[in-house]
Coordinates of N, CA and C in Angstrom, one line a residue:
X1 N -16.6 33.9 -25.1 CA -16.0 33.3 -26.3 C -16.3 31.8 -26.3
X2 N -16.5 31.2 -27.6 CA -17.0 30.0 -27.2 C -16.2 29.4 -28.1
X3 N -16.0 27.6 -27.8 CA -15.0 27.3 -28.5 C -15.7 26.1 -29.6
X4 N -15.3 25.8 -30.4 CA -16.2 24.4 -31.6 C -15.3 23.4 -31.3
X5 N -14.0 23.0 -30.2 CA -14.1 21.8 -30.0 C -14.5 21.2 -28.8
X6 N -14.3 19.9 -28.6 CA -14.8 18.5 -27.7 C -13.4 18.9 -26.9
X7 N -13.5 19.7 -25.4 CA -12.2 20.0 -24.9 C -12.3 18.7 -23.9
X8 N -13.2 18.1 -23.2 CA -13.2 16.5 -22.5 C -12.2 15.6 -24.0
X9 N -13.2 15.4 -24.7 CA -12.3 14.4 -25.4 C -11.2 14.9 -26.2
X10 N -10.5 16.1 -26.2 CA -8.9 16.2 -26.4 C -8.2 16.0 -25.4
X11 N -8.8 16.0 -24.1 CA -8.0 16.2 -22.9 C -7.8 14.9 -22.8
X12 N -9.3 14.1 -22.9 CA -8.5 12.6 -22.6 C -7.7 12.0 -23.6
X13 N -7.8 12.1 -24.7 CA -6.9 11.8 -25.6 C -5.5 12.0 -25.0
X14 N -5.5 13.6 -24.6 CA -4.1 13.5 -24.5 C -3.4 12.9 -23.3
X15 N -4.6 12.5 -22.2 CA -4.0 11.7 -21.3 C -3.7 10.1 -21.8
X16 N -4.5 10.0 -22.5 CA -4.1 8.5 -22.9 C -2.3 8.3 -24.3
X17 N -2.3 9.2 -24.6 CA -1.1 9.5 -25.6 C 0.1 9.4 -24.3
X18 N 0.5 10.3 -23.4 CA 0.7 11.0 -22.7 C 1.0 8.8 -21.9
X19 N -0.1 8.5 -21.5 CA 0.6 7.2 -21.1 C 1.1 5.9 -21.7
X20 N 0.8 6.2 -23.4 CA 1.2 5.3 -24.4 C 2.7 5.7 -24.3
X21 N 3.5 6.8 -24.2 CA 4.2 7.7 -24.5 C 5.4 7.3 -23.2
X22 N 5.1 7.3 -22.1 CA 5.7 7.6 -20.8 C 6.4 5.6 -20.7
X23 N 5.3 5.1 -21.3 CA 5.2 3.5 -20.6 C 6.8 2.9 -20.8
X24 N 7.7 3.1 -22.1 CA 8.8 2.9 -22.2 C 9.6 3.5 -21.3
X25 N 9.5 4.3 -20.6 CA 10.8 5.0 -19.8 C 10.5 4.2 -18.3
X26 N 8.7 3.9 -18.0 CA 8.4 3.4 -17.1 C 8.9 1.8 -16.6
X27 N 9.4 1.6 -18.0 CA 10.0 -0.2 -18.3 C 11.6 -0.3 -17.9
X28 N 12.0 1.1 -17.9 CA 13.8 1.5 -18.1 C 14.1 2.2 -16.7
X29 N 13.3 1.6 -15.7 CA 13.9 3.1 -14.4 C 15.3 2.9 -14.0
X30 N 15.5 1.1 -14.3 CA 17.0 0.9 -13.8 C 18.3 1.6 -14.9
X31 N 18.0 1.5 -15.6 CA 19.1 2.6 -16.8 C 18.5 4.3 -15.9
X32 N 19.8 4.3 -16.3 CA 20.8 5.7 -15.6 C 19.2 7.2 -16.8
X33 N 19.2 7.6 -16.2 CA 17.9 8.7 -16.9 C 18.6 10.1 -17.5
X34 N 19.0 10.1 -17.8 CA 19.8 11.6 -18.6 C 19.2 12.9 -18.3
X35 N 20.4 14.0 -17.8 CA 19.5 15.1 -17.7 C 19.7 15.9 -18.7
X36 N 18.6 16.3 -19.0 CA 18.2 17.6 -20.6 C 18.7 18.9 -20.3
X37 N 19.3 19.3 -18.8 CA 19.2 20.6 -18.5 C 18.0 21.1 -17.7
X38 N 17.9 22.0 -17.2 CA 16.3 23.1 -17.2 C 15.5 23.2 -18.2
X39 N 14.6 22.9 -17.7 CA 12.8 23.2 -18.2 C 12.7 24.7 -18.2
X40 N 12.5 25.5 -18.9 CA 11.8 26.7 -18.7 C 11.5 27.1 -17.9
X41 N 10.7 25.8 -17.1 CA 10.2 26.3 -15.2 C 11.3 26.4 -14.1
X42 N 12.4 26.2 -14.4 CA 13.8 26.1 -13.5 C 14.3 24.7 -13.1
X43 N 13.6 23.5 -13.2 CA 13.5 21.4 -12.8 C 14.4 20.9 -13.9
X44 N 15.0 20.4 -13.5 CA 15.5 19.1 -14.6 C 14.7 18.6 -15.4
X45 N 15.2 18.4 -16.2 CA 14.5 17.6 -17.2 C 14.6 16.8 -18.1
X46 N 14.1 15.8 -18.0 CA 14.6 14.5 -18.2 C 13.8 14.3 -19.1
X47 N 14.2 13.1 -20.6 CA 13.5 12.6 -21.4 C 11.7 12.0 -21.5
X48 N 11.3 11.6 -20.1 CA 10.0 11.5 -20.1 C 9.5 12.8 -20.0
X49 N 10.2 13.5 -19.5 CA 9.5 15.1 -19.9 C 8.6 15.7 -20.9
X50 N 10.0 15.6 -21.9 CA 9.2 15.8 -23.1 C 9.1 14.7 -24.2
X51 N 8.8 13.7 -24.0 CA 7.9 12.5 -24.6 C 6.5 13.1 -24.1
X52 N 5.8 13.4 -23.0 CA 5.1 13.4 -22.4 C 4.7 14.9 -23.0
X53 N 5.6 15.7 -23.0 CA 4.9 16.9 -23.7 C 4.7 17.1 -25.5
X54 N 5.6 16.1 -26.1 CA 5.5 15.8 -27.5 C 4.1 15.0 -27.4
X55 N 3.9 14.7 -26.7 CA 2.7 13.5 -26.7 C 1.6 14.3 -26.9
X56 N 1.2 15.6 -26.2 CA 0.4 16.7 -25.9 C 0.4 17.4 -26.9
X57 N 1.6 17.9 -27.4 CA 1.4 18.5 -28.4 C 0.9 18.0 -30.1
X58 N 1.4 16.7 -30.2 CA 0.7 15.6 -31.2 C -1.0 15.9 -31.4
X59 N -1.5 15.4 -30.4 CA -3.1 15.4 -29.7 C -3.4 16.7 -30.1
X60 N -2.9 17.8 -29.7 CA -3.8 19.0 -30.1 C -3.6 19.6 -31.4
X61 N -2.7 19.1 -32.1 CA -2.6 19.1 -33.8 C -3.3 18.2 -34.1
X62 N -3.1 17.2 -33.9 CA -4.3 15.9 -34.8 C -5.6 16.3 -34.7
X63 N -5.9 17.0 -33.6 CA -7.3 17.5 -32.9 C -7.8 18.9 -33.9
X64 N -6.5 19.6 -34.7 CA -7.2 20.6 -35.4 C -7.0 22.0 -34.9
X65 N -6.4 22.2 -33.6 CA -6.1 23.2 -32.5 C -5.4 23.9 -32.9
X66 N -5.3 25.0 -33.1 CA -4.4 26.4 -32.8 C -4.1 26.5 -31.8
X67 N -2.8 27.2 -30.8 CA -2.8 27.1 -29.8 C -1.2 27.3 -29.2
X68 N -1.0 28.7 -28.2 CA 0.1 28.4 -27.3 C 0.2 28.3 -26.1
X69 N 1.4 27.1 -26.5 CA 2.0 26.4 -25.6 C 2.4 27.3 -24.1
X70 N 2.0 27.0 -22.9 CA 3.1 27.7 -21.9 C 3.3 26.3 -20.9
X71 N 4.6 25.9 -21.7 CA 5.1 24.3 -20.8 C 5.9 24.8 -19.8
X72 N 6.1 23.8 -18.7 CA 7.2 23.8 -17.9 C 8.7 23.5 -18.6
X73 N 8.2 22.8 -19.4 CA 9.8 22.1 -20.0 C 10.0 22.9 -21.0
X74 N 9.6 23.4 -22.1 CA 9.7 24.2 -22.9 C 9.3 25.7 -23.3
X75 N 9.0 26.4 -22.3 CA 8.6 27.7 -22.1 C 7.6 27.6 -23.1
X76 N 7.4 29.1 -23.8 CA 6.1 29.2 -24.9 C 6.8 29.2 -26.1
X77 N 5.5 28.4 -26.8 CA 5.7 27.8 -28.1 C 4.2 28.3 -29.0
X78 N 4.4 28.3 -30.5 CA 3.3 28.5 -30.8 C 2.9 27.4 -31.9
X79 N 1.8 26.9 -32.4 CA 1.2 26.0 -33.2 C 0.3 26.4 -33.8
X80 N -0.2 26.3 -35.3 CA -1.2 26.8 -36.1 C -1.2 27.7 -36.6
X81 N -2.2 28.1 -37.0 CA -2.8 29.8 -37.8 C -3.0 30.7 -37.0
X82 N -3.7 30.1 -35.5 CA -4.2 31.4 -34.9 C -4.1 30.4 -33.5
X83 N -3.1 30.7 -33.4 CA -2.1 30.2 -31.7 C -2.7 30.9 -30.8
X84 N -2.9 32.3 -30.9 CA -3.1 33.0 -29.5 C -4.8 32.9 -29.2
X85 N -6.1 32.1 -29.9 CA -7.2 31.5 -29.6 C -7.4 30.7 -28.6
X86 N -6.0 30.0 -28.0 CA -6.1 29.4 -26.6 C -4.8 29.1 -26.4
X87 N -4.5 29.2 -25.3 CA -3.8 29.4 -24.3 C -3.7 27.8 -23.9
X88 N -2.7 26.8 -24.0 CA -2.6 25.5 -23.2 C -1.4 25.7 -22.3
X89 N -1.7 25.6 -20.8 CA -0.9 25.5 -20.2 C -0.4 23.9 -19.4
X90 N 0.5 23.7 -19.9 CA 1.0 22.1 -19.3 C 2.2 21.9 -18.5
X91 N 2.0 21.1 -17.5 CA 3.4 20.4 -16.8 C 3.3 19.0 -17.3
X92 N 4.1 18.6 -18.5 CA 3.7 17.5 -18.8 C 4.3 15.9 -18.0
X93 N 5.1 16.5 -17.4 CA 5.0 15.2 -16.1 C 5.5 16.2 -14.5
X94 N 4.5 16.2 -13.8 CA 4.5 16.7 -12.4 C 5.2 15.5 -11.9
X95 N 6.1 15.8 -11.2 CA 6.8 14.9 -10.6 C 7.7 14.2 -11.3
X96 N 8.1 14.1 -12.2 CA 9.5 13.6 -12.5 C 10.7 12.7 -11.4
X97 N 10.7 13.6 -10.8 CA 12.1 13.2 -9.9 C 11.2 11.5 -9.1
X98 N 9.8 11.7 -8.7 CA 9.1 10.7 -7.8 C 9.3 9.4 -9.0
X99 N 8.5 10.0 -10.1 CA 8.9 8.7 -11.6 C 10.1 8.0 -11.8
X100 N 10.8 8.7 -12.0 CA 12.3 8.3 -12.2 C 12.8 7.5 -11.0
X101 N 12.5 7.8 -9.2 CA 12.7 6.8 -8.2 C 11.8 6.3 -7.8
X102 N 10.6 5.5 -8.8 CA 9.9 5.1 -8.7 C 8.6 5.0 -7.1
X103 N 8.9 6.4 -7.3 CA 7.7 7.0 -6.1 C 6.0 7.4 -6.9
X104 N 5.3 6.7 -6.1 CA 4.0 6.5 -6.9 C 3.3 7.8 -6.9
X105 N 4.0 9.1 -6.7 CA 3.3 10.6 -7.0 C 3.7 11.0 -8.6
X106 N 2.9 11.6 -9.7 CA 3.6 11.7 -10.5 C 2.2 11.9 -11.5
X107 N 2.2 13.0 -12.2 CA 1.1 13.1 -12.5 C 1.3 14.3 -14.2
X108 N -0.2 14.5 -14.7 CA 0.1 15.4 -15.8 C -0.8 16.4 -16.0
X109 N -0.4 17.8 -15.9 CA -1.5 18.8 -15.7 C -1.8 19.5 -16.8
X110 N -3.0 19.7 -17.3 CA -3.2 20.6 -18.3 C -4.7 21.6 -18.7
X111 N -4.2 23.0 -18.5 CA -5.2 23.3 -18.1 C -5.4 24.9 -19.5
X112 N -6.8 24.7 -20.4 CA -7.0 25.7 -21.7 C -7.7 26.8 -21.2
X113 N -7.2 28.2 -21.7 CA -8.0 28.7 -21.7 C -7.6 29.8 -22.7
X114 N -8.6 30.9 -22.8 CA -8.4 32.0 -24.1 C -7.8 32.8 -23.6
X115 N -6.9 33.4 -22.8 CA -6.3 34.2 -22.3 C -5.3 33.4 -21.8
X116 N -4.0 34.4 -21.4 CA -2.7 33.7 -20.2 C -3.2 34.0 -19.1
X117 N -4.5 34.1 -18.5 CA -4.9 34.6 -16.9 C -5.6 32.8 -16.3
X118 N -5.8 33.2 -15.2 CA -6.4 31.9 -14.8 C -7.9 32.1 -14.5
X119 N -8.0 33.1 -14.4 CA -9.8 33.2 -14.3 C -9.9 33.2 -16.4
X120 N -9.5 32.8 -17.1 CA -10.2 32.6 -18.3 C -9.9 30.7 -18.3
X121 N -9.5 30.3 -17.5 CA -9.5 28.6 -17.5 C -10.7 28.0 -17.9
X122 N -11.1 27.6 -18.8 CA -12.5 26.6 -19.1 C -12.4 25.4 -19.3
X123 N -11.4 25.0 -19.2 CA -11.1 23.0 -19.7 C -9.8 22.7 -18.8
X124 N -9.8 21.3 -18.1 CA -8.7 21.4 -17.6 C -8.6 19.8 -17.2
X125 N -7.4 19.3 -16.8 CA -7.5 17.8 -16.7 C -5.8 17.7 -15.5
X126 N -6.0 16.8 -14.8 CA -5.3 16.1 -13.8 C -5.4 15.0 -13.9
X127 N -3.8 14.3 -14.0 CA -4.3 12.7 -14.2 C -3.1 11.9 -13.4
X128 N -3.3 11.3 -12.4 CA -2.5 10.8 -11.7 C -2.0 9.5 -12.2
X129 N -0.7 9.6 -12.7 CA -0.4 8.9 -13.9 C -0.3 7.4 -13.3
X130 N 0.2 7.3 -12.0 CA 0.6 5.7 -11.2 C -1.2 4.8 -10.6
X131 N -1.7 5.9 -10.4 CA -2.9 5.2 -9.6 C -4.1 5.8 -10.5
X132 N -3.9 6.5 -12.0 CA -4.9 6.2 -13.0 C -6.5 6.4 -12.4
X133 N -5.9 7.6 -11.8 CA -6.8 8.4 -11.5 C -7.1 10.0 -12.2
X134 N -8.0 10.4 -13.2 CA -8.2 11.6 -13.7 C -9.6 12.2 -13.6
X135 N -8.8 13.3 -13.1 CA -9.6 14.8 -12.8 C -9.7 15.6 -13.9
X136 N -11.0 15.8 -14.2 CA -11.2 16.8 -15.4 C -12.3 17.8 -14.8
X137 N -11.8 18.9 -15.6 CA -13.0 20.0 -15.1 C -13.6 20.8 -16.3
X138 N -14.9 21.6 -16.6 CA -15.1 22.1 -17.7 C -15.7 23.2 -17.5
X139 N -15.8 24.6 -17.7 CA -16.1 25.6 -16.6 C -18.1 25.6 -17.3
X140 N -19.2 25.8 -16.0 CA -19.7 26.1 -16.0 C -20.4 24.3 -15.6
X141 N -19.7 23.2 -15.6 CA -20.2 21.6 -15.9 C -19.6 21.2 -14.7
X142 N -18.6 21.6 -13.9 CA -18.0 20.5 -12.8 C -16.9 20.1 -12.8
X143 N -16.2 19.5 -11.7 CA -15.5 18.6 -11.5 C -15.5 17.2 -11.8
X144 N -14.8 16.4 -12.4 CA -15.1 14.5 -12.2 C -13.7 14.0 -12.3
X145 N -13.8 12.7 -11.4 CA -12.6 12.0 -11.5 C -13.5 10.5 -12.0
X146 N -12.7 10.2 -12.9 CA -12.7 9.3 -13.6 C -14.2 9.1 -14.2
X147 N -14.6 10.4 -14.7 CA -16.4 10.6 -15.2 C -17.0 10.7 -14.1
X148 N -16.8 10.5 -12.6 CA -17.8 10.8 -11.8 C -17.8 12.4 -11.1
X149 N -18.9 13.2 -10.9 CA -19.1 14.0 -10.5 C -18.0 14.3 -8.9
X150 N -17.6 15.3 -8.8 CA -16.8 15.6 -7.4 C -17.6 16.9 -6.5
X151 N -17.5 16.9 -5.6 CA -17.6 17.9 -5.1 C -16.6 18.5 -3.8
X152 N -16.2 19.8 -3.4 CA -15.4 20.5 -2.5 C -15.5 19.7 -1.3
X153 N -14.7 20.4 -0.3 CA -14.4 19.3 0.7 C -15.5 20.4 1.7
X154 N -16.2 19.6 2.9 CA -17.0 20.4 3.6 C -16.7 20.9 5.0
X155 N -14.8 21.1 4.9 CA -13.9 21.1 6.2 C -13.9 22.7 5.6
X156 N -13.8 23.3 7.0 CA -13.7 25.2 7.0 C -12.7 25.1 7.8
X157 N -12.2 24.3 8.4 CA -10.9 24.9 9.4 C -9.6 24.2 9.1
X158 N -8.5 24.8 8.6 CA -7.4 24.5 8.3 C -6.7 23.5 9.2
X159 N -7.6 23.7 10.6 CA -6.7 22.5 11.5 C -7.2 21.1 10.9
X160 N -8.5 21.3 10.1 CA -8.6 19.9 10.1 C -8.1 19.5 8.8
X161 N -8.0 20.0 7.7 CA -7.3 19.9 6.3 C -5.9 19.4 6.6
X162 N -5.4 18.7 5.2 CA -4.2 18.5 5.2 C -3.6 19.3 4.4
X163 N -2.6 20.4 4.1 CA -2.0 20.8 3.0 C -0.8 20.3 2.5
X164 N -0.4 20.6 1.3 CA 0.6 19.8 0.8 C 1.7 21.2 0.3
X165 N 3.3 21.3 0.0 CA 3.8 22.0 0.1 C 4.7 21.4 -0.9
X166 N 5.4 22.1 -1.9 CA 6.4 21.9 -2.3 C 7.4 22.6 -2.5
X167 N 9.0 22.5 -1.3 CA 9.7 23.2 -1.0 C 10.9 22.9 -2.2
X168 N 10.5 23.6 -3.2 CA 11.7 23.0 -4.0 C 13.3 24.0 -3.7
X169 N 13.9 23.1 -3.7 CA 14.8 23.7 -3.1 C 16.0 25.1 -3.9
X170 N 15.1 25.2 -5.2 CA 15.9 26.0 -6.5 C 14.8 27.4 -5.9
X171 N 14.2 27.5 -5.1 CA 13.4 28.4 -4.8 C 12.8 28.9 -3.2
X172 N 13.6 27.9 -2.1 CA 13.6 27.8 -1.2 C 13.9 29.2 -0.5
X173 N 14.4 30.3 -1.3 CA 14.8 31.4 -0.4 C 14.1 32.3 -0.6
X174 N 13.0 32.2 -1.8 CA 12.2 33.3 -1.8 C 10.8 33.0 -1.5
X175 N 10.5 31.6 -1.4 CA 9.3 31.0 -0.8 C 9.5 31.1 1.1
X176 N 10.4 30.8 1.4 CA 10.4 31.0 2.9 C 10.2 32.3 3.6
X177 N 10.2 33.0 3.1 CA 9.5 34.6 3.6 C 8.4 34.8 3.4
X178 N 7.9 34.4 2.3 CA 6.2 34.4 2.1 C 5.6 33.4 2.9
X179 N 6.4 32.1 3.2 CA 5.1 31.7 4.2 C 5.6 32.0 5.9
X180 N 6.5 32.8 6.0 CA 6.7 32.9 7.2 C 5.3 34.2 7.2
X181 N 5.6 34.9 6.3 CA 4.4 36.0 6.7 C 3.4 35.6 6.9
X182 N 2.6 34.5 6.0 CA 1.3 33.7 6.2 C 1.1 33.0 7.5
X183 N 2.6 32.3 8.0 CA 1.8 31.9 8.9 C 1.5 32.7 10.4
X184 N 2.7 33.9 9.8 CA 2.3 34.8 11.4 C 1.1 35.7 11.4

């Protein structure tokens, strides 16, 4: 399936909306941050949340997109004439809780494709919102952070990698048996 738009330049669009968007709450960390309840994904969710995903969703209407939504903050949503042509999946702010106590992890994922599977992913963007670093990928074209070409890491043994884990603790009981099995 092929698509007629520029998915690089919606993506960065939407990264740049996305920090037009965020920069007031980023001016306000000392005021108290309200919580919205749960996200769809099970997290709190706080007002930069969905600025950040209103921001996303702006961009791919202005852009002309059909398209649903499967947010963390908002479960699925649909937009346009013919929504189910792509699939946008978003966390429109990773890390929240780091933002809010001004911990420099904190980022925005968003990844299209024509199906809800992940082997149909063809466009996708990472953007590390404090150190303004973005990863984009486009299937069959590559990896790049910040336009430049990436390539895989050339480590095969897990002792020498570093992995990263996130024990959230609303899920702590059903993730700790799965990695106990992995790691025995």
């Amino acid at each position: 399936m092929k698509s007629q738009h520029d998915w690089l330049k919606i993506l960065i669009h939407c990264k740049q909306e996305v920090q037009e968007r965020i920069d007031p709450y980023l001016k306000n960390l000392d005021e108290p941050q309200p919580d919205l309840g749960r996200g769809a994904g099970g997290d709190p969710m706080k007002p930069v949340d969905l600025a950040s995903e209103k921001a996303i969703i702006e961009v791919l209407k202005r852009f002309g997109v059909s398209f649903r939504l499967i947010s963390e903050e908002s479960g699925v949503k649909e937009y346009g004439e013919t929504p189910a042509q792509f699939y946008v999946t978003v966390d429109p702010i990773d890390g929240t809780n780091n933002l809010i106590r001004r911990v420099p992890f904190y980022a925005t994922s968003i990844a299209i494709s024509f199906k809800p599977l992940l082997s149909t992913v063809f466009a996708a963007l990472v953007t590390d919102l404090f150190h303004d670093a973005t990863y984009t990928a486009l299937s069959c074209k590559g990896a790049y952070r910040n336009g430049e070409k990436i390539t895989s890491s050339a480590r095969n043994s897990l002792a020498d990698a570093m992995v990263g884990l996130d024990l959230n603790s609303f899920k702590v009981e059903e993730i700790v048996p799965q990695l106990t099995d992995l790691i025995h």
